[in-house]
Short mmCIF file of C-alpha atoms and ligand atoms in Angstrom, two decimals:
data_model
loop_
_atom_site.label_atom_id
_atom_site.label_comp_id
_atom_site.label_asym_id
_atom_site.label_seq_id
_atom_site.Cartn_x
_atom_site.Cartn_y
_atom_site.Cartn_z
CA MET A 1 116.96 99.68 111.58
CA SER A 2 113.93 101.59 110.28
CA GLN A 3 111.26 102.86 112.65
CA LEU A 4 107.57 103.73 112.22
CA ILE A 5 106.25 106.63 114.27
CA LEU A 6 102.47 107.13 114.38
CA TYR A 7 101.58 110.28 112.43
CA LEU A 8 97.78 110.16 111.88
CA SER A 9 95.53 107.55 113.47
CA LYS A 10 92.75 105.93 111.49
CA ASP A 11 90.17 107.98 113.45
CA GLU A 12 91.98 111.23 112.67
CA ILE A 13 92.20 110.21 109.01
CA GLN A 14 88.46 109.50 108.85
CA LYS A 15 87.63 112.96 110.27
CA ILE A 16 89.89 114.62 107.71
CA VAL A 17 88.47 112.60 104.82
CA ALA A 18 84.82 113.18 105.86
CA ASP A 19 85.49 116.92 106.04
CA MET A 20 87.05 116.96 102.57
CA ALA A 21 84.09 115.00 101.18
CA LYS A 22 81.71 117.54 102.65
CA ARG A 23 83.54 120.45 101.01
CA ILE A 24 83.57 118.64 97.66
CA SER A 25 79.90 117.65 97.95
CA ASP A 26 78.95 121.28 98.68
CA ASP A 27 81.00 122.62 95.76
CA TYR A 28 79.73 120.03 93.26
CA LYS A 29 76.06 120.03 94.27
CA GLY A 30 73.93 119.12 91.24
CA LYS A 31 76.99 117.88 89.32
CA ASN A 32 78.36 114.43 88.55
CA PRO A 33 82.15 114.71 88.67
CA VAL A 34 84.66 112.06 87.64
CA PHE A 35 87.15 111.20 90.38
CA VAL A 36 90.45 110.06 88.91
CA GLY A 37 92.59 108.31 91.49
CA ILE A 38 96.33 108.18 90.95
CA LEU A 39 97.44 104.59 91.52
CA LYS A 40 98.53 103.04 93.64
CA GLY A 41 98.86 105.44 96.57
CA SER A 42 95.36 106.94 96.46
CA PHE A 43 93.37 103.70 96.39
CA ILE A 44 92.38 103.63 100.06
CA PHE A 45 91.85 107.40 100.33
CA LEU A 46 89.68 107.40 97.20
CA SER A 47 87.62 104.46 98.40
CA ASP A 48 86.98 106.24 101.71
CA ILE A 49 86.25 109.72 100.37
CA VAL A 50 83.67 108.56 97.83
CA ARG A 51 81.69 106.86 100.59
CA TYR A 52 81.29 110.18 102.41
CA LEU A 53 80.07 112.05 99.31
CA THR A 54 76.47 113.19 99.11
CA ILE A 55 76.67 113.71 95.32
CA PRO A 56 76.89 111.08 92.58
CA ALA A 57 80.37 110.38 91.29
CA GLU A 58 82.10 108.31 88.66
CA LEU A 59 85.48 106.75 89.24
CA ASP A 60 88.49 106.06 87.15
CA PHE A 61 92.18 105.48 87.73
CA ILE A 62 95.42 106.57 86.20
CA ARG A 63 98.90 105.40 87.02
CA THR A 64 102.19 107.21 86.86
CA SER A 65 105.60 106.25 88.02
CA SER A 66 108.38 108.57 89.07
CA TYR A 67 109.82 107.32 92.29
CA GLY A 68 111.06 103.86 91.47
CA ASN A 69 111.89 102.32 94.78
CA LYS A 70 113.36 105.45 96.30
CA SER A 71 111.97 107.98 98.75
CA VAL A 72 113.15 110.93 96.64
CA SER A 73 111.42 111.81 93.38
CA SER A 74 113.32 111.27 90.13
CA GLY A 75 111.44 114.30 88.78
CA GLU A 76 110.30 112.39 85.69
CA VAL A 77 106.73 111.23 85.23
CA LYS A 78 105.75 108.29 83.05
CA LEU A 79 102.13 107.39 82.35
CA THR A 80 101.83 103.64 82.92
CA LYS A 81 98.02 103.32 82.91
CA ASP A 82 95.59 105.69 81.19
CA ILE A 83 92.02 106.60 82.16
CA GLU A 84 89.16 104.84 80.40
CA VAL A 85 86.24 107.25 81.02
CA ASP A 86 85.77 109.93 78.35
CA ILE A 87 86.34 113.15 80.32
CA LYS A 88 85.43 115.55 77.49
CA ASN A 89 83.12 118.23 78.98
CA ARG A 90 83.21 116.51 82.37
CA ASP A 91 84.18 117.91 85.76
CA VAL A 92 87.31 116.06 86.82
CA ILE A 93 88.78 115.79 90.31
CA ILE A 94 92.27 114.29 90.40
CA VAL A 95 92.83 112.39 93.64
CA GLU A 96 96.37 112.07 94.95
CA ASP A 97 97.70 110.60 98.18
CA VAL A 98 100.53 113.09 98.73
CA ALA A 99 101.28 116.23 96.75
CA ASP A 100 105.02 116.64 97.13
CA THR A 101 107.09 118.38 94.42
CA GLY A 102 103.91 118.88 92.35
CA VAL A 103 105.55 117.28 89.32
CA THR A 104 103.00 114.44 89.09
CA LEU A 105 99.95 116.67 89.47
CA SER A 106 101.13 119.30 87.04
CA TYR A 107 101.91 116.61 84.47
CA LEU A 108 98.45 115.06 84.95
CA ILE A 109 96.63 118.41 84.81
CA ASP A 110 98.30 119.15 81.46
CA TYR A 111 97.63 115.63 80.21
CA MET A 112 93.95 115.67 81.18
CA ASN A 113 93.44 119.21 79.89
CA SER A 114 94.37 117.88 76.46
CA LYS A 115 91.17 115.77 76.63
CA ASN A 116 89.00 118.93 76.95
CA PRO A 117 87.22 118.43 80.27
CA ASN A 118 84.80 121.10 81.54
CA SER A 119 86.94 121.60 84.66
CA ILE A 120 89.82 120.02 86.56
CA LYS A 121 90.42 120.29 90.29
CA THR A 122 93.00 118.61 92.48
CA CYS A 123 92.54 116.86 95.78
CA ALA A 124 95.24 115.32 97.98
CA LEU A 125 95.02 113.83 101.43
CA LEU A 126 98.45 115.16 102.38
CA ASP A 127 100.06 118.38 101.24
CA LYS A 128 103.85 118.70 101.46
CA ARG A 129 103.68 122.16 99.97
CA GLY A 130 107.08 123.18 101.33
CA TYR A 131 108.66 120.70 98.87
CA ARG A 132 107.03 122.02 95.67
CA LYS A 133 109.21 122.35 92.59
CA ILE A 134 106.18 123.36 90.52
CA GLY A 135 103.80 125.92 91.99
CA ILE A 136 100.67 123.85 92.19
CA GLU A 137 98.06 124.88 94.73
CA LEU A 138 95.65 122.13 95.67
CA ASP A 139 91.93 122.80 95.46
CA TYR A 140 91.31 120.36 98.33
CA TYR A 141 93.80 119.03 100.82
CA GLY A 142 93.35 117.18 104.04
CA HIS A 143 96.44 117.74 106.14
CA TYR A 144 99.58 119.82 105.78
CA VAL A 145 102.86 117.89 106.19
CA SER A 146 105.97 119.89 107.01
CA GLU A 147 108.47 117.03 106.86
CA GLY A 148 108.99 113.28 106.88
CA PHE A 149 108.28 110.33 104.61
CA LEU A 150 104.85 108.93 105.38
CA VAL A 151 103.58 105.39 104.88
CA GLY A 152 100.38 103.46 105.49
CA TYR A 153 96.75 104.05 104.37
CA GLY A 154 97.81 103.37 100.76
CA LEU A 155 101.17 105.15 100.94
CA ASP A 156 104.21 102.99 100.40
CA TYR A 157 107.92 102.90 100.65
CA ALA A 158 109.23 100.48 98.01
CA GLU A 159 105.78 98.76 97.97
CA LYS A 160 105.86 98.19 101.71
CA TYR A 161 103.48 99.48 104.43
CA ARG A 162 100.53 100.34 102.10
CA CYS A 163 98.08 98.18 104.02
CA LEU A 164 98.63 99.72 107.46
CA PRO A 165 95.37 101.36 108.60
CA ASP A 166 97.09 104.39 110.18
CA ILE A 167 99.72 106.75 108.71
CA TYR A 168 103.26 106.60 110.04
CA ASP A 169 106.40 108.64 109.64
CA LEU A 170 109.08 106.24 108.36
CA LYS A 171 112.50 106.85 109.82
CA LEU A 172 114.99 104.98 107.66
P1 LIG B 201 105.26 114.59 93.42
O1 LIG B 201 106.66 114.82 93.91
O2 LIG B 201 104.32 115.68 93.91
O3 LIG B 201 105.22 114.41 91.94
O4 LIG B 201 104.75 113.25 94.09
C1 LIG B 201 104.97 112.03 93.45
C2 LIG B 201 104.47 110.86 94.27
O5 LIG B 201 105.34 110.67 95.33
C3 LIG B 201 103.09 111.00 94.89
O6 LIG B 201 102.12 110.47 94.05
C4 LIG B 201 103.21 110.16 96.12
O7 LIG B 201 102.64 108.89 95.90
C5 LIG B 201 104.71 109.98 96.35
N1 LIG B 201 105.10 110.54 97.64
C6 LIG B 201 105.51 111.78 97.93
N2 LIG B 201 105.76 111.92 99.24
C7 LIG B 201 105.48 110.72 99.79
C8 LIG B 201 105.51 110.21 101.14
O8 LIG B 201 105.83 110.89 102.13
N3 LIG B 201 105.15 108.91 101.28
C9 LIG B 201 104.78 108.11 100.26
N4 LIG B 201 104.72 108.54 99.00
C10 LIG B 201 105.08 109.83 98.77
MG1 LIG B 202 103.10 106.86 95.21
#
């Protein structure tokens, strides 16, 4: 039987997200960046972080698939929904729920660079940097994760648990 162990409460998450938004707002003062959320996992994180910003922002979404219904990455990224905003000469911030192997983010950085933005930075709520297969360093991260498979607050396991307000470690 699988078990959910509380990992970050909704209050802890809000503190982390507000702090990230402050750092981003300071760094992008006077600018109007485009936040590109990676669906589906980042949808709650993105909707929270933009409400703490003190700068204007535009939003768009992109969707990739690599996991299927497993908890281990297949290592292949497929673009299943493209962005719609023209990011040429824009400052782009890619918003991810969890940066794990780095395969998704490195693929998306290359993909978006081909559209000639002014800059690209990466932002992830959770950083599993010990699991990187590609040496991506996040520009903004909320919380370092040393191990476990986390669900809730947008994060799923086989499309389950996304709507939980807190983040849990799923023990299968
Ligand atoms: P990557 O391995 O860095 O390419 O991460 C691919 C995707 O795996 C991310 O977009 C996450 O949505 C998902 N992922 C990685 N670790 C977890 C986890 O602990 N819980 C839920 N999703 C995860
Ligand atoms: Mg995901």
